[in-house]
Coordinates of C-alpha atoms in Angstrom, one line a residue:
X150 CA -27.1 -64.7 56.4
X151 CA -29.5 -61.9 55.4
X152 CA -32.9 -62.0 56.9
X153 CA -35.2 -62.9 53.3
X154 CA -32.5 -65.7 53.3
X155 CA -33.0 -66.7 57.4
X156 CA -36.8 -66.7 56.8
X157 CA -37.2 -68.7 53.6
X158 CA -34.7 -71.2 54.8
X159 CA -36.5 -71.7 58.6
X160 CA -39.6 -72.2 56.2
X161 CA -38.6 -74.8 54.0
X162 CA -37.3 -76.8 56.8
X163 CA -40.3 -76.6 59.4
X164 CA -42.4 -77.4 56.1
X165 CA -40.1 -79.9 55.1
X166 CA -40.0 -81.5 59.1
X167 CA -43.6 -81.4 59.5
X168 CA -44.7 -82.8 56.2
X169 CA -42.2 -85.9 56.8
X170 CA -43.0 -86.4 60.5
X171 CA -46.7 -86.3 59.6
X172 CA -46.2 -88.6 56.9
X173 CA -44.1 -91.0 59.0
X174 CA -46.7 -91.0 61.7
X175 CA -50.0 -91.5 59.7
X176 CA -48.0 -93.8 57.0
X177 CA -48.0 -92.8 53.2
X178 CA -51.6 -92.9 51.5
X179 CA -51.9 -94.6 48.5
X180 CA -47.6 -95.6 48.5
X181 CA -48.0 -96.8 45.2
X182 CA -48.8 -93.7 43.7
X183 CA -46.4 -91.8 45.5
X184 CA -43.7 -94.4 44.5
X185 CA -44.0 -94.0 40.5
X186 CA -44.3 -90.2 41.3
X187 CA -41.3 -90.1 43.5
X188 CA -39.8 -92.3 40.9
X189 CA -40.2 -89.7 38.0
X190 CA -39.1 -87.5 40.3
X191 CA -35.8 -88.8 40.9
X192 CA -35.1 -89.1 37.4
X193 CA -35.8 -85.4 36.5
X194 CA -33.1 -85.0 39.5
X195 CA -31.0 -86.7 37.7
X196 CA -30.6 -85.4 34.6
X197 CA -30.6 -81.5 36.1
X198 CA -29.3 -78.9 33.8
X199 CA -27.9 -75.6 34.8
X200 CA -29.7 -72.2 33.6
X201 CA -28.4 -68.7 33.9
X202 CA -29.6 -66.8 37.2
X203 CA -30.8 -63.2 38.0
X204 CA -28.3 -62.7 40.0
X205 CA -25.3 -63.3 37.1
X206 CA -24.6 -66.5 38.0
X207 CA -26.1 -70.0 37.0
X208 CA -28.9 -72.4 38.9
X209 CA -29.2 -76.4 38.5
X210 CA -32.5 -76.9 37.4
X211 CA -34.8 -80.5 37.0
X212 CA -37.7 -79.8 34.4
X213 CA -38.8 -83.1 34.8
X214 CA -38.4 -82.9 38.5
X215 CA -40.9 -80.2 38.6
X216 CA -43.2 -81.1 36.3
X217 CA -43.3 -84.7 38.8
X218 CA -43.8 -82.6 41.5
X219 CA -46.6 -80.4 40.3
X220 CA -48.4 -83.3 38.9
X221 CA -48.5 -85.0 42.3
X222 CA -49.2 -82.0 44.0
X223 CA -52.6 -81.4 41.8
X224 CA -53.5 -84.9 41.3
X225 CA -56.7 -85.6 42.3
X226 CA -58.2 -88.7 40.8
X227 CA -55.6 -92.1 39.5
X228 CA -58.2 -93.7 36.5
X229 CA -60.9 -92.2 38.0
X230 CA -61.0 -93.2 41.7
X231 CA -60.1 -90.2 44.0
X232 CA -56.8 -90.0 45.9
X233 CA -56.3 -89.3 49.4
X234 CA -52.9 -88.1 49.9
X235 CA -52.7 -84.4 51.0
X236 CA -50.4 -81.8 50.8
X237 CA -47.9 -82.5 53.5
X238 CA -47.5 -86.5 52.1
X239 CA -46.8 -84.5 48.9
X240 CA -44.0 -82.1 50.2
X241 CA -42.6 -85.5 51.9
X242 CA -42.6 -87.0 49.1
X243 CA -41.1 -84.9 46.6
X244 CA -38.4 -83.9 49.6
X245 CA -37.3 -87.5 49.7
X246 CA -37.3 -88.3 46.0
X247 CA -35.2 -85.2 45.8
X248 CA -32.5 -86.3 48.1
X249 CA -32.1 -89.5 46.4
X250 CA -32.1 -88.0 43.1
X251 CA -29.6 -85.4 43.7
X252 CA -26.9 -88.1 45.7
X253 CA -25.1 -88.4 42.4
X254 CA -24.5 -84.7 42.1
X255 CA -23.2 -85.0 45.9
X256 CA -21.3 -87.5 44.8
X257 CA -19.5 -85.4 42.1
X258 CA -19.8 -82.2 43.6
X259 CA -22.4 -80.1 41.8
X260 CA -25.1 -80.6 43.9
X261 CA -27.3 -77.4 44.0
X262 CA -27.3 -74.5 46.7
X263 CA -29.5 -74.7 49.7
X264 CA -31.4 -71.5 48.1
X265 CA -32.9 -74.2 45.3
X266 CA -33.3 -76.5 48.4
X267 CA -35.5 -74.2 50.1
X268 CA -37.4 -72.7 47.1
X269 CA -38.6 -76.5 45.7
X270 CA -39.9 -77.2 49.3
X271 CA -41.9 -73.8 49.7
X272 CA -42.7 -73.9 45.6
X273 CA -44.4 -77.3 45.8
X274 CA -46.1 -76.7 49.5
X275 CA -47.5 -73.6 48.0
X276 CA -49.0 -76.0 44.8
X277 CA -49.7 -78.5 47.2
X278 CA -51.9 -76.3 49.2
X279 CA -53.5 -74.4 46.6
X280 CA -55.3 -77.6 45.6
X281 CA -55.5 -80.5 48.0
X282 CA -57.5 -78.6 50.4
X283 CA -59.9 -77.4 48.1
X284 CA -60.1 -81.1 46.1
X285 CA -60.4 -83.3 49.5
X286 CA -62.8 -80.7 50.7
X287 CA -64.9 -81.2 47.6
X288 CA -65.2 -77.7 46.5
X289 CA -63.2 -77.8 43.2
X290 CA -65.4 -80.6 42.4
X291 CA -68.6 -79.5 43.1
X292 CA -68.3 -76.1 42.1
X293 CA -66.3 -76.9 38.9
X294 CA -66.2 -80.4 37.9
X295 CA -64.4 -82.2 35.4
X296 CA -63.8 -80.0 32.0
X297 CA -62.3 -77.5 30.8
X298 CA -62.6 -74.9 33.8
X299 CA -60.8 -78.0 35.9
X300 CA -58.0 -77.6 33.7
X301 CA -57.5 -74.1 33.4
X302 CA -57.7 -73.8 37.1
X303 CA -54.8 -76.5 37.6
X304 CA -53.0 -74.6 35.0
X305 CA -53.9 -71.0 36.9
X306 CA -52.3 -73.0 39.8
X307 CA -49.0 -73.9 38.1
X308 CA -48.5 -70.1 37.0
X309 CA -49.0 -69.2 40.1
X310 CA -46.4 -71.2 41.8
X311 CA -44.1 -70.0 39.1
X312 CA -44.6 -66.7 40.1
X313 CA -43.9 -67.5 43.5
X314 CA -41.0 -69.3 42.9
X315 CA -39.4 -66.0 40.8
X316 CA -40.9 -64.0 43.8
X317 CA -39.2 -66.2 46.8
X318 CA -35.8 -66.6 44.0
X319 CA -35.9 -62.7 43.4
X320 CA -36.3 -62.1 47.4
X321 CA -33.6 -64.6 47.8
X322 CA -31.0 -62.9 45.7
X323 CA -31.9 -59.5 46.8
X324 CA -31.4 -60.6 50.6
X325 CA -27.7 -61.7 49.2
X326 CA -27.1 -58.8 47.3
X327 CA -28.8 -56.0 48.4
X328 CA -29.8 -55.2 44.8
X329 CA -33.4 -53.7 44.8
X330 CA -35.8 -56.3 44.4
X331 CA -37.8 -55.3 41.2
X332 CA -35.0 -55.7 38.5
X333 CA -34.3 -59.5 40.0
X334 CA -38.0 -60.8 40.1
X335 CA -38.3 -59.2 36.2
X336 CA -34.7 -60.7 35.4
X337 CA -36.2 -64.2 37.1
X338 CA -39.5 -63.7 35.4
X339 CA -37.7 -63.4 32.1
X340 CA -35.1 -66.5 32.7
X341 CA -38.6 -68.9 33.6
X342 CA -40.2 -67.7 30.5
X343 CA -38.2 -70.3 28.5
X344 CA -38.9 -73.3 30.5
X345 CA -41.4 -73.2 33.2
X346 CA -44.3 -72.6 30.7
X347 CA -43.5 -76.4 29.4
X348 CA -42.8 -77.8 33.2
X349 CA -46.4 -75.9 34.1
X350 CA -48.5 -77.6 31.3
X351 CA -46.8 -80.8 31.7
X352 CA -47.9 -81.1 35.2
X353 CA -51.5 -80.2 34.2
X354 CA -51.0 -82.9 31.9
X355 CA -49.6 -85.6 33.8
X356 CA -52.3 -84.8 36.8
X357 CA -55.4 -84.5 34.1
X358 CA -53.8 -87.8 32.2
X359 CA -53.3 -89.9 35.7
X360 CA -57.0 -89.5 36.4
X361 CA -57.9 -90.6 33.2
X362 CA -55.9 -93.3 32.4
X363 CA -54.3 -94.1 35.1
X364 CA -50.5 -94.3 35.9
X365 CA -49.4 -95.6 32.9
X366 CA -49.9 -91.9 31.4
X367 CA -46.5 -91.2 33.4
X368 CA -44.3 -92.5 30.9
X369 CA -46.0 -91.3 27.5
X370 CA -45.7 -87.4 28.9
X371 CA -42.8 -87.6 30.8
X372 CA -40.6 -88.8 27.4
X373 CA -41.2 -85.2 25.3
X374 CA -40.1 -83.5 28.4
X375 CA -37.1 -85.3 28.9
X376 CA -36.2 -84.7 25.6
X377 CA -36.5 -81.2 25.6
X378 CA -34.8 -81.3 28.8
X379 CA -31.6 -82.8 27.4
X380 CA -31.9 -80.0 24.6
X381 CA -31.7 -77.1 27.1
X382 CA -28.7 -79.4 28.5
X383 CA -27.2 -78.8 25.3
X384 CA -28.1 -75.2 25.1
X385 CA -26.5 -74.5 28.5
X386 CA -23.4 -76.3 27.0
X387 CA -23.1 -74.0 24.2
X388 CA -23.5 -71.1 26.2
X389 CA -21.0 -71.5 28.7
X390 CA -18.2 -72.4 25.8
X391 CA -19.3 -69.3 24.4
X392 CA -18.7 -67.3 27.9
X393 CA -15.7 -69.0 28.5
X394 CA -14.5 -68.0 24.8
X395 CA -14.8 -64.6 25.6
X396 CA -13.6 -64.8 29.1
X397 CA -10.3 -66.1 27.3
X398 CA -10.2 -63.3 24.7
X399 CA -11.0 -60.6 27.2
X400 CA -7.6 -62.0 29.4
X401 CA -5.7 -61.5 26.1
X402 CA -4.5 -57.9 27.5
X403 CA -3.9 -58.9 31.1
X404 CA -1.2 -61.9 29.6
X405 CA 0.1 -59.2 27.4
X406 CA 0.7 -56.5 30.0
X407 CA -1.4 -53.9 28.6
X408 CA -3.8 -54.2 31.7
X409 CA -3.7 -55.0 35.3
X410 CA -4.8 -58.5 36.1
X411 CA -8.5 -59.2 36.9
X412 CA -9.3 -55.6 35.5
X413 CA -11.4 -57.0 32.6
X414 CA -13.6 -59.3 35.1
X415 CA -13.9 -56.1 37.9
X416 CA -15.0 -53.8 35.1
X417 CA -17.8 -56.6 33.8
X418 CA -19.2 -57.4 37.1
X419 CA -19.9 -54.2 38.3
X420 CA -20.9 -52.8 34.7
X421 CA -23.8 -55.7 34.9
X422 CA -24.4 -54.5 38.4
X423 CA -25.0 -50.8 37.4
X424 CA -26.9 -52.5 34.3
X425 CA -29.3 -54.2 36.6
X426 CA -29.4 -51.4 39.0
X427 CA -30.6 -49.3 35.9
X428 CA -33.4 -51.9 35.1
X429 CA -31.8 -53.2 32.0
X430 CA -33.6 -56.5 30.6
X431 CA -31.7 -60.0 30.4
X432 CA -30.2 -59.2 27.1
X433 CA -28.7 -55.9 27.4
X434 CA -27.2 -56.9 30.8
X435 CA -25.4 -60.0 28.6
X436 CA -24.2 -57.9 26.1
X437 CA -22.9 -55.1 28.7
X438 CA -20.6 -57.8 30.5
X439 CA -19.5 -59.1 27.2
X440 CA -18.3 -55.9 26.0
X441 CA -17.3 -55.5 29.4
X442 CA -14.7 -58.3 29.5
X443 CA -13.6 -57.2 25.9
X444 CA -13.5 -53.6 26.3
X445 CA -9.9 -53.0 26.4
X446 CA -9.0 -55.7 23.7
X447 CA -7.6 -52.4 21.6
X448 CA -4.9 -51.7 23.3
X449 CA -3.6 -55.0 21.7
X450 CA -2.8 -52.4 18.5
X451 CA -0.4 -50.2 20.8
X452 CA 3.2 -49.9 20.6
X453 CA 4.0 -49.0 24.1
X454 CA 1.5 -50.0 27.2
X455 CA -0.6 -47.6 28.5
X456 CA 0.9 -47.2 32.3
X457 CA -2.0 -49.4 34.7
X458 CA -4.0 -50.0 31.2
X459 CA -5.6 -46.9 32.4
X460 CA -7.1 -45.3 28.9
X461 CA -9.5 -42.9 30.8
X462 CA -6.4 -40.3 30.9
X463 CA -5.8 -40.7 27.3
X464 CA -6.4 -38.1 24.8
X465 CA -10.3 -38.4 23.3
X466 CA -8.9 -39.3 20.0
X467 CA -6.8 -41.7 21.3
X468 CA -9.4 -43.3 23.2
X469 CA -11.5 -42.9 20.2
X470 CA -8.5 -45.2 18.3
X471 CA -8.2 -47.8 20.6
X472 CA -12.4 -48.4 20.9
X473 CA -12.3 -48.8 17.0
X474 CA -9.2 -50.8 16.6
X475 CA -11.1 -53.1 19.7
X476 CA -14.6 -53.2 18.1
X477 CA -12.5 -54.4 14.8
X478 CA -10.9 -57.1 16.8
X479 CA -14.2 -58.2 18.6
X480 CA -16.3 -58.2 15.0
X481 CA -13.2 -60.7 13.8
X482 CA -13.7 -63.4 17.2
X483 CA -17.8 -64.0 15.8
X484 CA -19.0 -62.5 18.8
X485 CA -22.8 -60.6 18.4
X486 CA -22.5 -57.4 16.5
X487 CA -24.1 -55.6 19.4
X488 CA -21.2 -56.2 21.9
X489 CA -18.6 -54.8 19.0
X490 CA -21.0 -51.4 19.1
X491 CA -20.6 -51.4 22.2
X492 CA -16.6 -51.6 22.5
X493 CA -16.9 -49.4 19.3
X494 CA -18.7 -46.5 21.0
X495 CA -17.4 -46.7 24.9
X496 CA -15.0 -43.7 23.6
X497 CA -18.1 -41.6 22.1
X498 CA -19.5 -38.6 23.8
X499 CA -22.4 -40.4 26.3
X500 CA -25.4 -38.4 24.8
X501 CA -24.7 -40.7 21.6
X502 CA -24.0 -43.9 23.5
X503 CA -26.0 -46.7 23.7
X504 CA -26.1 -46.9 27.2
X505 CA -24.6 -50.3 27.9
X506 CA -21.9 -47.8 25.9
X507 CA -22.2 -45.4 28.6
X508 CA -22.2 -47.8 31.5
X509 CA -18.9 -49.5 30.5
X510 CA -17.4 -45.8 29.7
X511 CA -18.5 -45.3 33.4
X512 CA -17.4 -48.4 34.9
X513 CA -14.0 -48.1 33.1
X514 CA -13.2 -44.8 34.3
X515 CA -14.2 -45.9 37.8
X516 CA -12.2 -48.8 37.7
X517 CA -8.8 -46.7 36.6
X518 CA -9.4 -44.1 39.3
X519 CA -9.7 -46.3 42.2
X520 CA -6.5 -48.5 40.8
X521 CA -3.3 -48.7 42.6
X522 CA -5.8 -47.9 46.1
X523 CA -4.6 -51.4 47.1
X524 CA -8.2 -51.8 49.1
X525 CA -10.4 -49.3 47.6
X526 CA -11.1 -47.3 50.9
X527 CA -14.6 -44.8 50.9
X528 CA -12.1 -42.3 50.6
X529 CA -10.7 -43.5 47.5
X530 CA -14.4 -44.5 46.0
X531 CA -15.2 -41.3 47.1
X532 CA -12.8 -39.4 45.2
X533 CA -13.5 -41.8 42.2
X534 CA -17.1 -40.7 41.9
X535 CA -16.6 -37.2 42.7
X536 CA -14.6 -37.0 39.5
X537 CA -17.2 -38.6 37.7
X538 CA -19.8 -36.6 38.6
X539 CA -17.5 -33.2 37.7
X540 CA -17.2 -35.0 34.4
X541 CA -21.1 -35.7 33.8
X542 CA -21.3 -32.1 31.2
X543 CA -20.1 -34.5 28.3
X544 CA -18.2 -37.4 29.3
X545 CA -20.4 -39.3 31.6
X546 CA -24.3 -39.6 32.1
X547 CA -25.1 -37.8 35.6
X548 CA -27.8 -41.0 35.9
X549 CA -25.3 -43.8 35.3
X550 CA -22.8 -42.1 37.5
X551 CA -25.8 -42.3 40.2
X552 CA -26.2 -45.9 39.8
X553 CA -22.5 -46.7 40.1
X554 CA -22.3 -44.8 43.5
X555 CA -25.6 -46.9 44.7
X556 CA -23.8 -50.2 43.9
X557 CA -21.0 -49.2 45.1
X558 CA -22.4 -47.8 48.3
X559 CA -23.2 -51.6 48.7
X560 CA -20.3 -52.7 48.5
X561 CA -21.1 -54.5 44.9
X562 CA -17.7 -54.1 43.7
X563 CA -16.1 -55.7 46.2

């Protein structure tokens, strides 16, 4: 366990331990709130869907979870008589109503990582503390009042904690991977853009709509949310059908013989490692590990096998052949057009590559250097990226080639 990792987890828990204990001791202020809160709570557990990560892989996420959680942690009035709870009965709270919400997913086995744990616990103490303190105090009161400024200060709040949470998500990931941090906190920033905007103003909402009208607002803005969060259920569906599609296709040439076995998969996971090492944005790094998987789907036209699948030897036109032949084959499947440019052009010259073209031209030729290594060794990584860089006057870019040895000094490709 990597030290961002240690510290957020020993965190979350001495948060998580003090805010129950206190709780416990002092017994729950106003437990009829905090029951219909926890309550909504639970259900957003329930019906988590699972989002795309920075790190490449996918998260379980509750909008409706969150959106509970925020509103409790900046609710400061229930039909207009003030509440009493504070921020550590609001971290128990939504730690509790967590754990019973995510027993089904337990149950079936798809309960989410101790990294989504740890980042709910430190996301809604950081909400939690933001503004109990200062409405218990009286200072957001009296120096604000209710209006408009109230609301745009809750919803200043909520942005904040989602920048946290992409900060603590991006520090997280980096710990784990020893990718540089900036790429992950934009890729994280990116993947919240979709969601968290609707699971921040719901929470203003449900806290602004509580101290109005009491708790019976719960259920009339907690519906549109659980709606839309059924449709990203949906969308997530769709997705990962469409990922799995390609995964198939792409293994098309390893069933054949035309390529070694797991070659496709090596060459797109540490193509959208270079790609994120490079600072490429959300979409390019998609469409680079699609064409990726599918880059070698040409040699499907060839008579004989290629011996290892190893096309970097080939001769320029040939390689040209088989990129063309494969872009054809990709255009025919309905993928995007952008990953069949890609495929198309991996056999260019690199100065008229895209470069998710160059990075898969990189990543390929890597990949056929070190194979047959058994282990790849330093020495045989070495010699891999040695030849690269004698090969940056025209066939590969000098600052991809760069890239590749820093994620592969890291031991990404392993």
């Amino acid at each position: 366990m990597t030290r961002p990792v240690a510290v957020a987890y020993a965190a979350a828990a001495v948060l998580a331990a003090t805010a129950l204990c206190a709780t416990l001791w002092k017994g729950p202020a106003e437990p009829g709130i905090a029951l219909v809160f926890g309550l909504v709570i639970v259900v957003g557990e329930l019906a988590r869907v699972r989002l795309p990560a920075a790190d490449g892989g996918s998260r379980s996420t509750g909008p409706l979870g969150g959106a509970g959680a925020l509103g409790y942690a900046m609710l400061g009035e229930v039909g207009g008589t003030p509440t009493h709870h504070g921020a550590l009965q609001v971290i128990a709270v939504v730690v509790v109503a967590s754990l019973v919400g995510l027993i089904p997913h337990v149950a079936l086995g798809r309960a989410p990582g101790l990294d989504m744990a740890a980042r709910t616990v430190l996301g809604v103490g950081f909400a939690a503390f933001c503004f109990q303190p200062l409405y218990n105090s009286g200072t957001l009161g009296g120096s604000i009042g209710p209006g408009p400024l109230y609301a745009l200060c809750l919803l200043a709040i909520t942005l904040l904690t989602g920048c946290f949470d992409a900060f603590l998500g991006a520090a997280i990931a980096a710990g784990r991977s020893a990718w540089p941090l900036w790429p992950l906190l934009r890729e994280e920033l990116r993947i919240r853009l979709g969601i968290v905007p609707a699971i921040a103003a719901t929470g203003c909402v449900l806290a602004l709509a509580v101290a109005v009208a009491g708790l019976w607002a719960l259920p009339v803005f907690c519906v549109p949310l659980l709606l839309t969060q059924f449709s990203f259920r949906r969308y997530a569906s769709v997705r990962a059908t469409y990922r799995q599609t390609i995964a198939s296709l792409a293994r098309a040439t390893e069933v054949a013989g035309y390529t070694p076995h797991g070659h496709a998969r090596a060459v797109a996971d540490l193509s959208r490692a270079v790609g994120r090492e490079l600072g490429l944005p959300g979409p390019e790094l998609t469409v680079l590990e699609y064409a990726a998987l599918m880059h070698d789907i040409g040699q499907l036209s060839l008579v004989d096998p290629v011996p290892g699948g190893a096309t970097a030897g080939l001769d320029p036109a040939e390689q040209r052949r088989i990129a063309l032949l494969g872009g054809a084959v990709v255009r025919q499947t309905g993928v995007h057009g952008q990953v069949a440019t890609v495929v198309e052009r991996q056999a260019d010259p690199y100065r008229e590559q895209p470069v998710t073209a160059r990075v898969v031209r990189t990543v390929n030729a890597y990949e056929d250097l070190t194979a047959g290594s058994g282990h790849v060794g330093s020495g045989a990584r070495e010699r891999a990226l040695e030849q690269l860089r004698l090969a940056t006057a025209c066939d590969h870019e000098p600052r991809v080639v760069e890239a590749l040895s820093r994620v592969v000094s890291r031991g990404a490709d392993v």
